[in-house]
């Protein structure tokens, strides 16, 4: 099965529409959101077409296809308007035979790994910097930011297909990729 990973929408109606267009086009069976869905946060500028109410409507329309975790900008009020769970700090997912620890990244990240076995995968957002690399005996993935990318990167999302992870921009270009089979 194919899965799409995205993080840090930050209330951008424009980027949420683009993300859902790519999700439909990709043929992915699930959209995994890694937090910071509605609010832009006090350290970020407003993203393009900041419209949290539109993002709510767009995502609620596909609520049965979303797995989500809480970002540092999520609050209880967000759960009141979103019709899928968003308040869990992490999710343990087994996708295509691989074990993923999905989180936002403000608690667990490359510098503070959760308990993981050899071959496990930490996937997170938060930094707005994309990443796909093996770190010791585990993998660390970050699909980048949908709406407020940093580090000179474009807006991006990730696709897992079989045991291969690609980070793509909204023009369909692969920015980074990794095979998730331990060497």
mmCIF file of N, CA and C in Angstrom, residues 69-139:
data_model
loop_
_atom_site.group_PDB
_atom_site.id
_atom_site.type_symbol
_atom_site.label_atom_id
_atom_site.label_comp_id
_atom_site.label_asym_id
_atom_site.label_seq_id
_atom_site.Cartn_x
_atom_site.Cartn_y
_atom_site.Cartn_z
ATOM 1 N N UNK A 69 -1.241 12.981 14.430
ATOM 2 C CA UNK A 69 -0.672 13.170 15.767
ATOM 3 C C UNK A 69 -0.662 14.662 16.080
ATOM 4 N N UNK A 70 -0.534 14.970 17.357
ATOM 5 C CA UNK A 70 -0.570 16.348 17.854
ATOM 6 C C UNK A 70 0.770 17.035 17.641
ATOM 7 N N UNK A 71 0.698 18.241 17.115
ATOM 8 C CA UNK A 71 1.872 19.090 17.037
ATOM 9 C C UNK A 71 1.909 20.038 18.210
ATOM 10 N N UNK A 72 2.966 20.808 18.328
ATOM 11 C CA UNK A 72 3.070 21.746 19.438
ATOM 12 C C UNK A 72 2.098 22.914 19.296
ATOM 13 N N UNK A 73 1.475 23.098 18.133
ATOM 14 C CA UNK A 73 0.483 24.161 17.953
ATOM 15 C C UNK A 73 -0.951 23.670 18.115
ATOM 16 N N UNK A 74 -1.179 22.364 18.288
ATOM 17 C CA UNK A 74 -2.535 21.859 18.468
ATOM 18 C C UNK A 74 -3.030 22.156 19.885
ATOM 19 N N UNK A 75 -4.335 22.364 20.006
ATOM 20 C CA UNK A 75 -4.972 22.590 21.299
ATOM 21 C C UNK A 75 -6.284 21.817 21.339
ATOM 22 N N UNK A 76 -6.861 21.707 22.510
ATOM 23 C CA UNK A 76 -8.116 20.966 22.653
ATOM 24 C C UNK A 76 -9.211 21.510 21.746
ATOM 25 N N UNK A 77 -9.208 22.810 21.518
ATOM 26 C CA UNK A 77 -10.231 23.401 20.645
ATOM 27 C C UNK A 77 -10.115 22.854 19.212
ATOM 28 N N UNK A 78 -8.898 22.513 18.787
ATOM 29 C CA UNK A 78 -8.726 21.928 17.454
ATOM 30 C C UNK A 78 -9.452 20.594 17.356
ATOM 31 N N UNK A 79 -9.374 19.796 18.439
ATOM 32 C CA UNK A 79 -10.063 18.514 18.425
ATOM 33 C C UNK A 79 -11.578 18.694 18.389
ATOM 34 N N UNK A 80 -12.052 19.806 18.893
ATOM 35 C CA UNK A 80 -13.496 20.067 18.883
ATOM 36 C C UNK A 80 -14.025 20.303 17.471
ATOM 37 N N UNK A 81 -13.184 20.758 16.550
ATOM 38 C CA UNK A 81 -13.643 21.067 15.193
ATOM 39 C C UNK A 81 -13.189 20.040 14.157
ATOM 40 N N UNK A 82 -12.135 19.296 14.458
ATOM 41 C CA UNK A 82 -11.667 18.260 13.535
ATOM 42 C C UNK A 82 -12.341 16.941 13.887
ATOM 43 N N UNK A 83 -12.812 16.229 12.892
ATOM 44 C CA UNK A 83 -13.603 15.010 13.100
ATOM 45 C C UNK A 83 -12.770 13.742 13.055
ATOM 46 N N UNK A 84 -11.472 13.863 13.275
ATOM 47 C CA UNK A 84 -10.560 12.722 13.385
ATOM 48 C C UNK A 84 -9.623 13.029 14.551
ATOM 49 N N UNK A 85 -9.097 12.011 15.234
ATOM 50 C CA UNK A 85 -8.260 12.243 16.400
ATOM 51 C C UNK A 85 -6.964 12.989 16.045
ATOM 52 N N UNK A 86 -6.648 14.031 16.847
ATOM 53 C CA UNK A 86 -5.427 14.810 16.614
ATOM 54 C C UNK A 86 -4.623 15.053 17.889
ATOM 55 N N UNK A 87 -5.044 14.530 19.017
ATOM 56 C CA UNK A 87 -4.399 14.898 20.272
ATOM 57 C C UNK A 87 -3.402 13.875 20.815
ATOM 58 N N UNK A 88 -3.130 12.803 20.105
ATOM 59 C CA UNK A 88 -2.129 11.829 20.550
ATOM 60 C C UNK A 88 -0.734 12.363 20.239
ATOM 61 N N UNK A 89 0.171 12.215 21.194
ATOM 62 C CA UNK A 89 1.545 12.686 20.994
ATOM 63 C C UNK A 89 2.303 11.845 19.969
ATOM 64 N N UNK A 90 1.883 10.590 19.794
ATOM 65 C CA UNK A 90 2.558 9.722 18.839
ATOM 66 C C UNK A 90 1.606 8.617 18.388
ATOM 67 N N UNK A 91 1.986 7.962 17.317
ATOM 68 C CA UNK A 91 1.272 6.779 16.837
ATOM 69 C C UNK A 91 2.307 5.743 16.424
ATOM 70 N N UNK A 92 2.072 4.510 16.796
ATOM 71 C CA UNK A 92 2.911 3.414 16.331
ATOM 72 C C UNK A 92 2.176 2.759 15.171
ATOM 73 N N UNK A 93 2.808 2.769 14.016
ATOM 74 C CA UNK A 93 2.182 2.274 12.798
ATOM 75 C C UNK A 93 3.042 1.176 12.185
ATOM 76 N N UNK A 94 2.424 0.126 11.739
ATOM 77 C CA UNK A 94 3.114 -0.897 10.962
ATOM 78 C C UNK A 94 2.587 -0.778 9.545
ATOM 79 N N UNK A 95 3.440 -0.290 8.665
ATOM 80 C CA UNK A 95 3.073 -0.015 7.280
ATOM 81 C C UNK A 95 4.021 -0.769 6.361
ATOM 82 N N UNK A 96 3.482 -1.565 5.485
ATOM 83 C CA UNK A 96 4.275 -2.339 4.532
ATOM 84 C C UNK A 96 5.360 -3.161 5.235
ATOM 85 N N UNK A 97 5.035 -3.680 6.417
ATOM 86 C CA UNK A 97 5.975 -4.502 7.165
ATOM 87 C C UNK A 97 7.032 -3.714 7.934
ATOM 88 N N UNK A 98 6.938 -2.395 7.947
ATOM 89 C CA UNK A 98 7.890 -1.524 8.639
ATOM 90 C C UNK A 98 7.221 -0.897 9.856
ATOM 91 N N UNK A 99 7.978 -0.716 10.938
ATOM 92 C CA UNK A 99 7.446 -0.112 12.154
ATOM 93 C C UNK A 99 7.826 1.364 12.208
ATOM 94 N N UNK A 100 6.800 2.211 12.254
ATOM 95 C CA UNK A 100 6.979 3.660 12.297
ATOM 96 C C UNK A 100 6.568 4.201 13.660
ATOM 97 N N UNK A 101 7.394 5.071 14.219
ATOM 98 C CA UNK A 101 7.030 5.867 15.381
ATOM 99 C C UNK A 101 6.752 7.250 14.814
ATOM 100 N N UNK A 102 5.475 7.573 14.662
ATOM 101 C CA UNK A 102 5.062 8.844 14.059
ATOM 102 C C UNK A 102 4.763 9.849 15.169
ATOM 103 N N UNK A 103 5.387 11.019 15.104
ATOM 104 C CA UNK A 103 5.211 12.052 16.102
ATOM 105 C C UNK A 103 5.467 13.410 15.448
ATOM 106 N N UNK A 104 5.211 14.466 16.168
ATOM 107 C CA UNK A 104 5.443 15.787 15.570
ATOM 108 C C UNK A 104 6.930 16.143 15.526
ATOM 109 N N UNK A 105 7.661 15.832 16.569
ATOM 110 C CA UNK A 105 9.098 16.117 16.573
ATOM 111 C C UNK A 105 9.529 17.094 17.645
ATOM 112 N N UNK A 106 8.591 17.709 18.339
ATOM 113 C CA UNK A 106 8.970 18.657 19.387
ATOM 114 C C UNK A 106 9.358 17.943 20.682
ATOM 115 N N UNK A 107 8.997 16.668 20.829
ATOM 116 C CA UNK A 107 9.401 15.874 21.992
ATOM 117 C C UNK A 107 10.443 14.843 21.560
ATOM 118 N N UNK A 108 10.068 13.975 20.631
ATOM 119 C CA UNK A 108 11.004 12.974 20.107
ATOM 120 C C UNK A 108 11.469 13.384 18.731
ATOM 121 N N UNK A 109 12.785 13.271 18.517
ATOM 122 C CA UNK A 109 13.426 13.648 17.256
ATOM 123 C C UNK A 109 14.790 12.970 17.197
ATOM 124 N N UNK A 110 15.603 13.301 16.227
ATOM 125 C CA UNK A 110 16.900 12.649 16.056
ATOM 126 C C UNK A 110 17.802 12.831 17.280
ATOM 127 N N UNK A 111 17.704 13.965 17.955
ATOM 128 C CA UNK A 111 18.532 14.207 19.125
ATOM 129 C C UNK A 111 17.954 13.562 20.384
ATOM 130 N N UNK A 112 16.687 13.184 20.358
ATOM 131 C CA UNK A 112 16.016 12.559 21.500
ATOM 132 C C UNK A 112 15.106 11.456 20.964
ATOM 133 N N UNK A 113 15.704 10.319 20.646
ATOM 134 C CA UNK A 113 14.959 9.213 20.047
ATOM 135 C C UNK A 113 14.084 8.502 21.077
ATOM 136 N N UNK A 114 12.913 8.062 20.675
ATOM 137 C CA UNK A 114 12.115 7.194 21.553
ATOM 138 C C UNK A 114 12.762 5.803 21.560
ATOM 139 N N UNK A 115 12.325 4.909 22.444
ATOM 140 C CA UNK A 115 12.847 3.538 22.389
ATOM 141 C C UNK A 115 12.511 2.917 21.033
ATOM 142 N N UNK A 116 13.547 2.450 20.340
ATOM 143 C CA UNK A 116 13.347 1.892 19.004
ATOM 144 C C UNK A 116 14.260 0.684 18.811
ATOM 145 N N UNK A 117 13.780 -0.289 18.032
ATOM 146 C CA UNK A 117 14.577 -1.449 17.669
ATOM 147 C C UNK A 117 15.275 -1.200 16.334
ATOM 148 N N UNK A 118 16.259 -2.002 16.062
ATOM 149 C CA UNK A 118 16.968 -1.955 14.791
ATOM 150 C C UNK A 118 15.972 -2.022 13.642
ATOM 151 N N UNK A 119 16.081 -1.077 12.702
ATOM 152 C CA UNK A 119 15.217 -1.039 11.529
ATOM 153 C C UNK A 119 13.955 -0.219 11.702
ATOM 154 N N UNK A 120 13.641 0.198 12.942
ATOM 155 C CA UNK A 120 12.465 1.042 13.166
ATOM 156 C C UNK A 120 12.665 2.420 12.537
ATOM 157 N N UNK A 121 11.563 3.123 12.356
ATOM 158 C CA UNK A 121 11.592 4.404 11.651
ATOM 159 C C UNK A 121 10.910 5.470 12.496
ATOM 160 N N UNK A 122 11.631 6.547 12.780
ATOM 161 C CA UNK A 122 11.040 7.722 13.414
ATOM 162 C C UNK A 122 10.656 8.675 12.295
ATOM 163 N N UNK A 123 9.394 9.051 12.227
ATOM 164 C CA UNK A 123 8.947 10.016 11.225
ATOM 165 C C UNK A 123 8.293 11.170 11.962
ATOM 166 N N UNK A 124 8.763 12.372 11.662
ATOM 167 C CA UNK A 124 8.260 13.554 12.361
ATOM 168 C C UNK A 124 8.351 14.775 11.475
ATOM 169 N N UNK A 125 7.726 15.853 11.925
ATOM 170 C CA UNK A 125 7.780 17.148 11.257
ATOM 171 C C UNK A 125 8.474 18.134 12.176
ATOM 172 N N UNK A 126 7.824 19.233 12.491
ATOM 173 C CA UNK A 126 8.208 20.253 13.450
ATOM 174 C C UNK A 126 9.323 21.196 12.989
ATOM 175 N N UNK A 127 10.407 20.672 12.464
ATOM 176 C CA UNK A 127 11.559 21.525 12.107
ATOM 177 C C UNK A 127 11.346 22.258 10.791
ATOM 178 N N UNK A 128 10.418 21.787 9.976
ATOM 179 C CA UNK A 128 10.160 22.342 8.642
ATOM 180 C C UNK A 128 11.345 22.083 7.709
ATOM 181 N N UNK A 129 12.206 21.153 8.101
ATOM 182 C CA UNK A 129 13.375 20.759 7.307
ATOM 183 C C UNK A 129 13.233 19.291 6.944
ATOM 184 N N UNK A 130 13.252 18.975 5.656
ATOM 185 C CA UNK A 130 13.095 17.597 5.240
ATOM 186 C C UNK A 130 14.324 16.766 5.590
ATOM 187 N N UNK A 131 14.089 15.465 5.787
ATOM 188 C CA UNK A 131 15.168 14.548 6.142
ATOM 189 C C UNK A 131 14.761 13.141 5.765
ATOM 190 N N UNK A 132 15.695 12.370 5.282
ATOM 191 C CA UNK A 132 15.504 10.948 5.009
ATOM 192 C C UNK A 132 16.868 10.300 5.098
ATOM 193 N N UNK A 133 17.179 9.727 6.281
ATOM 194 C CA UNK A 133 18.505 9.137 6.455
ATOM 195 C C UNK A 133 18.497 8.030 7.497
ATOM 196 N N UNK A 134 19.496 7.165 7.364
ATOM 197 C CA UNK A 134 19.709 6.137 8.366
ATOM 198 C C UNK A 134 20.596 6.739 9.443
ATOM 199 N N UNK A 135 20.203 6.558 10.699
ATOM 200 C CA UNK A 135 20.962 7.064 11.841
ATOM 201 C C UNK A 135 21.254 5.864 12.733
ATOM 202 N N UNK A 136 22.456 5.358 12.653
ATOM 203 C CA UNK A 136 22.774 4.130 13.376
ATOM 204 C C UNK A 136 21.957 2.991 12.821
ATOM 205 N N UNK A 137 21.190 2.338 13.697
ATOM 206 C CA UNK A 137 20.403 1.181 13.260
ATOM 207 C C UNK A 137 18.940 1.516 12.994
ATOM 208 N N UNK A 138 18.593 2.817 12.997
ATOM 209 C CA UNK A 138 17.213 3.239 12.733
ATOM 210 C C UNK A 138 17.192 4.279 11.612
ATOM 211 N N UNK A 139 15.996 4.625 11.188
ATOM 212 C CA UNK A 139 15.822 5.655 10.166
ATOM 213 C C UNK A 139 15.123 6.859 10.771
#
